[in-house]
Short mmCIF file of N, CA and C in Angstrom, two decimals:
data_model
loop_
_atom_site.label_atom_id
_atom_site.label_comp_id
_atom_site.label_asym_id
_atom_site.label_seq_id
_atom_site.Cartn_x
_atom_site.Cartn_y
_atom_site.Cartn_z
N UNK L 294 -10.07 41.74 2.84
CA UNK L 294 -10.06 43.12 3.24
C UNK L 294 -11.44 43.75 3.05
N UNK L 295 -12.18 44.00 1.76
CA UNK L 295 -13.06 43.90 1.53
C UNK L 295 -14.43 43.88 3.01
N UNK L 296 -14.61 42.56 2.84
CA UNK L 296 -15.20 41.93 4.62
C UNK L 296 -15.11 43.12 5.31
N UNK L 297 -13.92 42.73 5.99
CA UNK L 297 -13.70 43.80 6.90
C UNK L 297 -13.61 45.14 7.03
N UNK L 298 -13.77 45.65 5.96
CA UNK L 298 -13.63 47.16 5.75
C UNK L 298 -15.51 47.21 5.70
N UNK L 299 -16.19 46.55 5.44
CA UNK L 299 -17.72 46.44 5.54
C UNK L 299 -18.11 46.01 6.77
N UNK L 300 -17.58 45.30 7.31
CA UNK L 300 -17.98 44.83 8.47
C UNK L 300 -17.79 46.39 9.56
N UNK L 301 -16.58 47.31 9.29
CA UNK L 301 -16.14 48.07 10.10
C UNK L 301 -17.21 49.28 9.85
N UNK L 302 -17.74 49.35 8.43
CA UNK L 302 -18.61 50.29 8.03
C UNK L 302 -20.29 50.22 8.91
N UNK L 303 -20.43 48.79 8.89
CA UNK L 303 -21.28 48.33 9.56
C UNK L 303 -21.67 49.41 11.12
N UNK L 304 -20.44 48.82 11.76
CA UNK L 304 -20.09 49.16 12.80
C UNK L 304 -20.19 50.44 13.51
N UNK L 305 -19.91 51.28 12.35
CA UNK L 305 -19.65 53.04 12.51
C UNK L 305 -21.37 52.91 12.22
N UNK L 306 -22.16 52.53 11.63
CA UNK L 306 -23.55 52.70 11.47
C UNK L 306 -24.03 52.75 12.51
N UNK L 307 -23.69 51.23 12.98
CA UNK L 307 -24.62 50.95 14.32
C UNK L 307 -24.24 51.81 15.52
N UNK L 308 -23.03 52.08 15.46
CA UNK L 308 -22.75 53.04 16.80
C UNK L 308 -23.35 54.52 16.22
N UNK L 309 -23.78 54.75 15.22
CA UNK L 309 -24.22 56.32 14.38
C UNK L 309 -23.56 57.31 13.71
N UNK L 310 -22.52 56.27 13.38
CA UNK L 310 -22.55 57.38 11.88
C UNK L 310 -23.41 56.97 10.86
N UNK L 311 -23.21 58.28 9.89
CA UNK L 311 -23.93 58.21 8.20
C UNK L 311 -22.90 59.28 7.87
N UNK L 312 -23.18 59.52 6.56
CA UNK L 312 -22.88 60.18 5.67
C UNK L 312 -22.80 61.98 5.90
N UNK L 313 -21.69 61.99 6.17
CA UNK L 313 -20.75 63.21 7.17
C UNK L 313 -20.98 63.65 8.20
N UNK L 314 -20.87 62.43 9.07
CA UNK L 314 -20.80 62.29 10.12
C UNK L 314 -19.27 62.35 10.27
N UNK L 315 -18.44 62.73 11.58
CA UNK L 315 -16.98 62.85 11.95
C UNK L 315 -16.55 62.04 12.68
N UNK L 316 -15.39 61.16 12.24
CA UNK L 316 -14.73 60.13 12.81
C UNK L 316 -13.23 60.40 13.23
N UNK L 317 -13.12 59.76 14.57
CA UNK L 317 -11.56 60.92 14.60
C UNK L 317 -10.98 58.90 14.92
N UNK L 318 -9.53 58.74 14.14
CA UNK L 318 -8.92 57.55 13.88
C UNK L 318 -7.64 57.68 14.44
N UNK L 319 -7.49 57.67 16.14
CA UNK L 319 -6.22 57.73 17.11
C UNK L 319 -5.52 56.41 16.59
N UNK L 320 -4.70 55.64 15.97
CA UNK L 320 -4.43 54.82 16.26
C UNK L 320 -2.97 53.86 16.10
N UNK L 321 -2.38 53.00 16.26
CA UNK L 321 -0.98 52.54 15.76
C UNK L 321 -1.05 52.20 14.43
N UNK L 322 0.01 51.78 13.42
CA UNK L 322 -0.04 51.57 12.20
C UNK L 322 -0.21 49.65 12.11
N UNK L 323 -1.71 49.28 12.01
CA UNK L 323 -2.23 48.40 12.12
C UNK L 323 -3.18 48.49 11.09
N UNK L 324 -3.40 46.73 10.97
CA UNK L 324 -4.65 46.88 9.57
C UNK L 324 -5.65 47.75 10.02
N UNK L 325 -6.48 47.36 11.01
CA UNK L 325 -7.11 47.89 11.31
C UNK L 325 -7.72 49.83 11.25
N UNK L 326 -6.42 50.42 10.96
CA UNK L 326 -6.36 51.78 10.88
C UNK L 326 -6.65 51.92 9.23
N UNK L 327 -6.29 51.43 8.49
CA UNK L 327 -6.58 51.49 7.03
C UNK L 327 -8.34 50.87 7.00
N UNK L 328 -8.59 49.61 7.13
CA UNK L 328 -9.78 49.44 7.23
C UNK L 328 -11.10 50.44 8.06
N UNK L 329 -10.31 51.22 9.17
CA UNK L 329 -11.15 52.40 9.42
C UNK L 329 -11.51 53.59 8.55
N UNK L 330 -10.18 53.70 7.69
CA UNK L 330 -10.14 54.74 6.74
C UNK L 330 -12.00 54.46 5.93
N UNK L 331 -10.95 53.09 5.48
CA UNK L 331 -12.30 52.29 4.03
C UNK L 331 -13.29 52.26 4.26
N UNK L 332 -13.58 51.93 5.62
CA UNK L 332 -15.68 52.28 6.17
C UNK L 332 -16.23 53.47 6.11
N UNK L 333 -15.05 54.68 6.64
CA UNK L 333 -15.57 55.72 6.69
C UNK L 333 -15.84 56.23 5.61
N UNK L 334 -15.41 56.22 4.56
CA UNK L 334 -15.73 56.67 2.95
C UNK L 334 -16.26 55.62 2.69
N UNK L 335 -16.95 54.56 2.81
CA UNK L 335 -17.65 53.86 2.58
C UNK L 335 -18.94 54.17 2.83
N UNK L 336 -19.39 54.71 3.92
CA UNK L 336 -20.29 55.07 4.26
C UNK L 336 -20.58 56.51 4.09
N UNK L 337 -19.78 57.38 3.91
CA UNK L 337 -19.76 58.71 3.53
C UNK L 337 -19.37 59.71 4.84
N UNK L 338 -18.85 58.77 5.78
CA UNK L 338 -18.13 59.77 7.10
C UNK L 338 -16.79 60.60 6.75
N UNK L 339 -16.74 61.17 8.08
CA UNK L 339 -15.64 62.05 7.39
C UNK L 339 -14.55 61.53 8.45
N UNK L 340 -12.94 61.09 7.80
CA UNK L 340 -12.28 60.56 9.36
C UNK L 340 -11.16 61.50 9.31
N UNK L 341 -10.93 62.08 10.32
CA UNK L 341 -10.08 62.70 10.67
C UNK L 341 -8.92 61.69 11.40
N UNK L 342 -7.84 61.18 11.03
CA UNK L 342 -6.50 60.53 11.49
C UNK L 342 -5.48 61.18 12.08
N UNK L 343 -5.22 60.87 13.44
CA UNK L 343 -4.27 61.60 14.56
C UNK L 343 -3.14 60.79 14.98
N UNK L 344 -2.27 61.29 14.36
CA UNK L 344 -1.14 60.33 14.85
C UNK L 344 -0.86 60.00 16.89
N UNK L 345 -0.96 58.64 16.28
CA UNK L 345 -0.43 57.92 17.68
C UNK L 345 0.57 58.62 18.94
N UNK L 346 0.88 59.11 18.20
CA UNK L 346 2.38 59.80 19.15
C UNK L 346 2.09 61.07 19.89
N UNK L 347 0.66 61.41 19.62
CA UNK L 347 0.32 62.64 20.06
C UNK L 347 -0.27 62.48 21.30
N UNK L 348 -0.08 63.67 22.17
CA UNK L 348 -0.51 63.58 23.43
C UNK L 348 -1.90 63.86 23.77
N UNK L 349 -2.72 63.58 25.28
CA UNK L 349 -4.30 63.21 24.78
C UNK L 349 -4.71 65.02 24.89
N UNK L 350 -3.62 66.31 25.49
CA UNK L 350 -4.57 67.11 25.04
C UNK L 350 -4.10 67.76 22.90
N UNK L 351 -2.91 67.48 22.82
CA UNK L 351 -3.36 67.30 21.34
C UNK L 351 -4.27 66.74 20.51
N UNK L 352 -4.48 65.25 20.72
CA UNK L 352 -6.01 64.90 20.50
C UNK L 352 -7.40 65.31 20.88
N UNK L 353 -6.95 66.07 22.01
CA UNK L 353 -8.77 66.58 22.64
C UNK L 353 -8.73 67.80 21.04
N UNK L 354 -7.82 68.92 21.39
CA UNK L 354 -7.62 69.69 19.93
C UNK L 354 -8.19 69.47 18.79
N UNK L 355 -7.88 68.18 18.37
CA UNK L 355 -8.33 67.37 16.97
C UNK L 355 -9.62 67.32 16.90
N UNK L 356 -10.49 66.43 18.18
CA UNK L 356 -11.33 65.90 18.43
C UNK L 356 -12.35 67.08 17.95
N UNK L 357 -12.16 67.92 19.23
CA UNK L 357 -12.72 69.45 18.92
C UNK L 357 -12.52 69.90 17.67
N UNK L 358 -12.06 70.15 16.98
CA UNK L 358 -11.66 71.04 15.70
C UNK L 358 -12.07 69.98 14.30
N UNK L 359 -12.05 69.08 14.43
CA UNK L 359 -13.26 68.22 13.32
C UNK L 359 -14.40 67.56 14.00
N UNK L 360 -14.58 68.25 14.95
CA UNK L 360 -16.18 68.09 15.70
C UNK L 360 -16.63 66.40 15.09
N UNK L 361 -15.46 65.39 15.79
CA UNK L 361 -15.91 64.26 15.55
C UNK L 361 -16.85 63.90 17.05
N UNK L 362 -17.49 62.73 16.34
CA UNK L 362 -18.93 62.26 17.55
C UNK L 362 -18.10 60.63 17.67
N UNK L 363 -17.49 59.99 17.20
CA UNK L 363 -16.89 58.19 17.29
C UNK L 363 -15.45 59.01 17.03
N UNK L 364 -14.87 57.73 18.39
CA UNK L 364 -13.39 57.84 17.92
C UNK L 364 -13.17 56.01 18.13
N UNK L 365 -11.89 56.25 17.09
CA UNK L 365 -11.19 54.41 16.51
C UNK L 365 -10.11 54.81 17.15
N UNK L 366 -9.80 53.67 18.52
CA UNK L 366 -8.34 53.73 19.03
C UNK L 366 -8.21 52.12 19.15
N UNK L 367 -7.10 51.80 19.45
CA UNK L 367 -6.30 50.28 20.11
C UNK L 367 -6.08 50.76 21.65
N UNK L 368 -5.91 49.72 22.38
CA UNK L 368 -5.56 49.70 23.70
C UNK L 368 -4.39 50.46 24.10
N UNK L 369 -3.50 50.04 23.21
CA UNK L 369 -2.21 50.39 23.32
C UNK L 369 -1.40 50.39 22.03
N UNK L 370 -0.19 51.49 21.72
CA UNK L 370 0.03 51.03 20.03
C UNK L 370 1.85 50.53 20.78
N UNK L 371 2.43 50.11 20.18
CA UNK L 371 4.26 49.97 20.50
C UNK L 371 4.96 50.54 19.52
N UNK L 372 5.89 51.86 19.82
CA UNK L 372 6.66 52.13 19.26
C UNK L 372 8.34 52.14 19.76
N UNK L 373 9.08 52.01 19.19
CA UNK L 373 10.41 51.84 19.55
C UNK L 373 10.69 50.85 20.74
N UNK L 374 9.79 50.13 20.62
CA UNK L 374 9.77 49.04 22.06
C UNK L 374 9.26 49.44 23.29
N UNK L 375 8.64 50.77 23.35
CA UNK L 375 7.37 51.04 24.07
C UNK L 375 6.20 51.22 24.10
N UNK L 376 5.72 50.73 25.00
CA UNK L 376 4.14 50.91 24.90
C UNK L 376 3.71 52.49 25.14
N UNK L 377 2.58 52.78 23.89
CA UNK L 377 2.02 54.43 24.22
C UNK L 377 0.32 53.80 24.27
N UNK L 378 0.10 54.40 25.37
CA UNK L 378 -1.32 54.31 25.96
C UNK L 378 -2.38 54.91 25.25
N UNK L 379 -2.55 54.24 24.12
CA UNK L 379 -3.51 54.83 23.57
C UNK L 379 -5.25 55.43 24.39
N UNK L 380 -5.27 54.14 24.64
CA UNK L 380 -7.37 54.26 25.27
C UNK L 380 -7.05 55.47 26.29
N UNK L 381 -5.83 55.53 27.03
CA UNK L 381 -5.93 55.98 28.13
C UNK L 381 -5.57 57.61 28.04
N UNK L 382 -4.97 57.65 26.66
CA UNK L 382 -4.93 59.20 25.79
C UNK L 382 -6.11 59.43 25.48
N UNK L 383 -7.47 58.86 24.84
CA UNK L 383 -8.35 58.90 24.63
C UNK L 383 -9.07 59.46 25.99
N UNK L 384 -9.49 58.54 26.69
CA UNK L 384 -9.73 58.98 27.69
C UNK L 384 -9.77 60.11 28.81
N UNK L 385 -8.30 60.55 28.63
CA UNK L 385 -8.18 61.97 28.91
C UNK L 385 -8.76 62.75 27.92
N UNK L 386 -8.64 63.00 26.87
CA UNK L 386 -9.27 64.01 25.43
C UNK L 386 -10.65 64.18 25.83
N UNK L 387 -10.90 62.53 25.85
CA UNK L 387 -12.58 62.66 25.99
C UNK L 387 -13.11 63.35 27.46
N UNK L 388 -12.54 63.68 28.19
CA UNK L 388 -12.58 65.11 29.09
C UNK L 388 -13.58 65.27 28.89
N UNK L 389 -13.04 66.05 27.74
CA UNK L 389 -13.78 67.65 27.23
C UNK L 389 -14.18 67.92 26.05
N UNK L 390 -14.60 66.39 25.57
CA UNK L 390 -15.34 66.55 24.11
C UNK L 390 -16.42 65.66 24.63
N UNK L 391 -17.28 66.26 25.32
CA UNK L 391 -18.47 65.82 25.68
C UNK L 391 -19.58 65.11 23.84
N UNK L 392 -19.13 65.73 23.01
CA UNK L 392 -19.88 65.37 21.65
C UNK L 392 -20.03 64.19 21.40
N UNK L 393 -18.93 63.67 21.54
CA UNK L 393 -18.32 62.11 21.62
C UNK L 393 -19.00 60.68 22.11
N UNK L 394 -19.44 60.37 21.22
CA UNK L 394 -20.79 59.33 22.28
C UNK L 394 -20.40 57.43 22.20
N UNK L 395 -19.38 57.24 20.90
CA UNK L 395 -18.77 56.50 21.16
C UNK L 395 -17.30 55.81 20.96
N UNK L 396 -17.10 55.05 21.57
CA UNK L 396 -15.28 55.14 21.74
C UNK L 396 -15.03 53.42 21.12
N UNK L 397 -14.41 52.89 19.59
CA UNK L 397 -14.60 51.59 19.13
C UNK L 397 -12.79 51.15 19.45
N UNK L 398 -12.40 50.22 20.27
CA UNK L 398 -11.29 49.80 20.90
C UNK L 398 -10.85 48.17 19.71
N UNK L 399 -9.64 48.66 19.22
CA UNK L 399 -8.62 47.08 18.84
C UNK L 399 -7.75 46.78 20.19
N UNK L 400 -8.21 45.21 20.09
CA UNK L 400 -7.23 45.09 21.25
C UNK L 400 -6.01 44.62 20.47
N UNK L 401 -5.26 45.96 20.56
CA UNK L 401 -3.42 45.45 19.97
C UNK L 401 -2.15 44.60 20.92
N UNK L 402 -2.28 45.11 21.93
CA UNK L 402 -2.06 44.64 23.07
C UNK L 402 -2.74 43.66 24.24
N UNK L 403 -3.56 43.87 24.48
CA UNK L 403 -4.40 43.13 25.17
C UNK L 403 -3.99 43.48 27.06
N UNK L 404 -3.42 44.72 27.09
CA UNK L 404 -3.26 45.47 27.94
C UNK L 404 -4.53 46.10 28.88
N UNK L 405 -4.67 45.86 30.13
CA UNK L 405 -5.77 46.88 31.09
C UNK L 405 -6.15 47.92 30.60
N UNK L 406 -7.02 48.24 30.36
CA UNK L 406 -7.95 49.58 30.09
C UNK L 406 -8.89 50.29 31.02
N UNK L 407 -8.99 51.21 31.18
CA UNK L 407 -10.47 52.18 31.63
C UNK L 407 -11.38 51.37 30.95
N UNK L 408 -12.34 51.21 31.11
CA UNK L 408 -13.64 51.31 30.11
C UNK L 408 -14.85 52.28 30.75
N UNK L 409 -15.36 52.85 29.89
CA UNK L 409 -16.41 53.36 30.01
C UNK L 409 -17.64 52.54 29.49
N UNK L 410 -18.51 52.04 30.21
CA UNK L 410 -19.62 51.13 29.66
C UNK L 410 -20.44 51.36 28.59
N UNK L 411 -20.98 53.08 28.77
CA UNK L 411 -22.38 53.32 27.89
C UNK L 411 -21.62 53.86 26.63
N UNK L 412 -20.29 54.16 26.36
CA UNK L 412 -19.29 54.52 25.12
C UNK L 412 -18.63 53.35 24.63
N UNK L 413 -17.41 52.51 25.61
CA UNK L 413 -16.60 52.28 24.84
C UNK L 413 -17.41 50.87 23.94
N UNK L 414 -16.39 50.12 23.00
CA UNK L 414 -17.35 49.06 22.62
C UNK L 414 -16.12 48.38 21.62
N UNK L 415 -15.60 47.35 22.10
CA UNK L 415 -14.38 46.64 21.62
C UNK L 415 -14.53 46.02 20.32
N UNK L 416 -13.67 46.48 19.21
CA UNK L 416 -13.84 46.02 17.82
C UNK L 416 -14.40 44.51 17.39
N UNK L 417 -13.91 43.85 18.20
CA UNK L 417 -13.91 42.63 17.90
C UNK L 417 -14.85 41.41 18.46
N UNK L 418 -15.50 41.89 19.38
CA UNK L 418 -16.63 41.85 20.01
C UNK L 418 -18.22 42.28 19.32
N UNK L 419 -17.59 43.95 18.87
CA UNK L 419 -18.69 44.14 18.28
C UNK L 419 -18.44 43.62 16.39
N UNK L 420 -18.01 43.54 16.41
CA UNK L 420 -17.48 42.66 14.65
C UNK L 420 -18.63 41.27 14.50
N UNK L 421 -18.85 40.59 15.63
CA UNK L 421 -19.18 39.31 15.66
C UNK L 421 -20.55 39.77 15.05
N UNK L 422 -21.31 40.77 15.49
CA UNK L 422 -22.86 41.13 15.58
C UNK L 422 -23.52 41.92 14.26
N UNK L 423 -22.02 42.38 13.46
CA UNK L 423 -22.50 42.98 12.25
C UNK L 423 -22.00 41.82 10.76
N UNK L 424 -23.10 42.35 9.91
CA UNK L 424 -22.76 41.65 9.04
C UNK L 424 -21.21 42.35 8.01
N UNK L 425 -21.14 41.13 6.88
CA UNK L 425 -19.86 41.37 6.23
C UNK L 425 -20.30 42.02 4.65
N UNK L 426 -20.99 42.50 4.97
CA UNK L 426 -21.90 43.31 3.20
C UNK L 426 -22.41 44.99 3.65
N UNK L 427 -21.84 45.64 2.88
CA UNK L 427 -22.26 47.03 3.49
C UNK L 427 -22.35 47.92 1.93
N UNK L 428 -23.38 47.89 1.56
CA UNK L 428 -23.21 48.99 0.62
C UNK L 428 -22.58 50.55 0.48
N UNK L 429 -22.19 50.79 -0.42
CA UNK L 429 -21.35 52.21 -0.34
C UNK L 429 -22.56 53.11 -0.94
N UNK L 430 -22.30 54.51 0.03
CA UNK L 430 -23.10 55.25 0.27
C UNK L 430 -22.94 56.25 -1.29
N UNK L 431 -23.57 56.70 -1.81
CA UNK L 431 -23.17 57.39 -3.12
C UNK L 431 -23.12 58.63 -2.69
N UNK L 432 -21.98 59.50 -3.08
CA UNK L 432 -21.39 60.68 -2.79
C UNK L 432 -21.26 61.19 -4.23
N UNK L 433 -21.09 62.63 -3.94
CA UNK L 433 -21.04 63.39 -5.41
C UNK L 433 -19.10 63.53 -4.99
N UNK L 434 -18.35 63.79 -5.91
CA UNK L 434 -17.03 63.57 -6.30
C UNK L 434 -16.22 65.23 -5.35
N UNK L 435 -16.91 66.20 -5.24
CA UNK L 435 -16.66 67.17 -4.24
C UNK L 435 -16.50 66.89 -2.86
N UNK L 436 -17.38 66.16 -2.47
CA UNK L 436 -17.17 65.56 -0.75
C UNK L 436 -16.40 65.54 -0.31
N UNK L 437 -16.26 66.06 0.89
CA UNK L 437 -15.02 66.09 1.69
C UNK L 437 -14.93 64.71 2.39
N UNK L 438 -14.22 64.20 2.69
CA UNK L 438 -14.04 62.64 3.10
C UNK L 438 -12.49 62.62 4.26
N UNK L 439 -11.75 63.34 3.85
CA UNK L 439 -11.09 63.18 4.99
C UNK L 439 -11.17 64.58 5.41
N UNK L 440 -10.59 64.93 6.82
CA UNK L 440 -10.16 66.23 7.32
C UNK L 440 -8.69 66.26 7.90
N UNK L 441 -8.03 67.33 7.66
CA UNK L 441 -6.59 67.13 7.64
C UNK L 441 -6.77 68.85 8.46
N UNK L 442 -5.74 68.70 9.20
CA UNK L 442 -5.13 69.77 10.14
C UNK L 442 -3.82 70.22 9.05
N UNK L 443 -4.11 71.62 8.75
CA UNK L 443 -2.96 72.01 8.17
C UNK L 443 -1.56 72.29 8.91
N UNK L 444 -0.22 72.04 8.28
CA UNK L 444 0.74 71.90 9.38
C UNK L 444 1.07 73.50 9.86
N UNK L 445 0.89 74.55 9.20
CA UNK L 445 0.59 75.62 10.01
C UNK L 445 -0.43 75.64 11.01
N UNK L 446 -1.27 75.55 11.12
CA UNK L 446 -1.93 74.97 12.41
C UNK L 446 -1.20 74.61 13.52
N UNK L 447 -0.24 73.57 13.31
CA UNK L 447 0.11 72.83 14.71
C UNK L 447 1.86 73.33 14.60
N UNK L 448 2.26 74.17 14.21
CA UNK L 448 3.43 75.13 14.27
C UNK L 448 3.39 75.57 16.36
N UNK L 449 2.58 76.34 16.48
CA UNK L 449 2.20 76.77 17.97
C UNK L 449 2.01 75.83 19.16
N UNK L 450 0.99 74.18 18.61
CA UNK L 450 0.68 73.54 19.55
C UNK L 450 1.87 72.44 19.56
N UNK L 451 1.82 72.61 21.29
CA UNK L 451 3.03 71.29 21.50
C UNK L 451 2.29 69.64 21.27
N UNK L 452 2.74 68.88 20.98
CA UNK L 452 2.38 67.34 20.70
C UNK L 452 2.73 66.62 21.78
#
């Protein structure tokens, strides 16, 4: 785990994060979503986590409102024995969060996608090119590290 939670830290580097920088984490309940967590406080980003089930202009919402620049999705996540289109929720969001410069894809499925060339950039692909050692960024114990939408907040917005 370890590895890979460095390797993923890696990753958020090379595409540009640092140390509170905003990471927004669309994704199914896969290792992979925990190991996104671990890079991002690894490195000192901040990740904002959006449940899967949400629709892509609820996520544009998110996106916007923790002014993340990288978003972590899967192709596709399966719940109740259906497929929910993740990239392709993304995709819509990313509309209108022009901020957004890159988009890091698990293939969970291995389902057709959009791609966008000069953004998107497939986990596992780019995994091969970073190393498995990532030092942790030293933070003072105040840092904000995750961002959470309070549930008054989303009382009004439909999902």
């Amino acid at each position: 785990m370890h590895e890979e939670v460095c390797r993923l830290a890696n990753i958020l580097k090379k595409l540009g994060a640092k140390k509170g920088s905003r990471v927004c984490i669309y994704m199914p309940m896969i290792p992979e979503a925990i190991y996104s967590m671990l890079a991002c406080a690894r490195i000192g980003a901040i990740h904002s986590v959006v449940f899967g089930g949400f629709s892509a202009e609820s996520l544009k919402d998110r996106i916007l409102d923790a002014d993340c620049r990288i978003v972590i999705t899967a192709d596709e996540g399966v719940r109740g024995g259906k497929s929910i289109p993740l990239k392709s929720n993304v995709d819509k969001a990313l509309e209108s969060c022009p901020q957004v410069s890159a988009c890091l894809v698990v293939r969970r499925t291995g389902a057709k996608i959009n791609w966008v060339h000069e953004r998107d950039h497939y986990y596992d692909e780019i995994c091969k090119t970073v190393s498995a050692d990532c030092e942790c960024e030293e933070m003072d114990a105040e840092i904000l590290y995750l961002y959470c939408i309070p549930l008054v907040q989303l009382v009004n917005q439909k999902v």
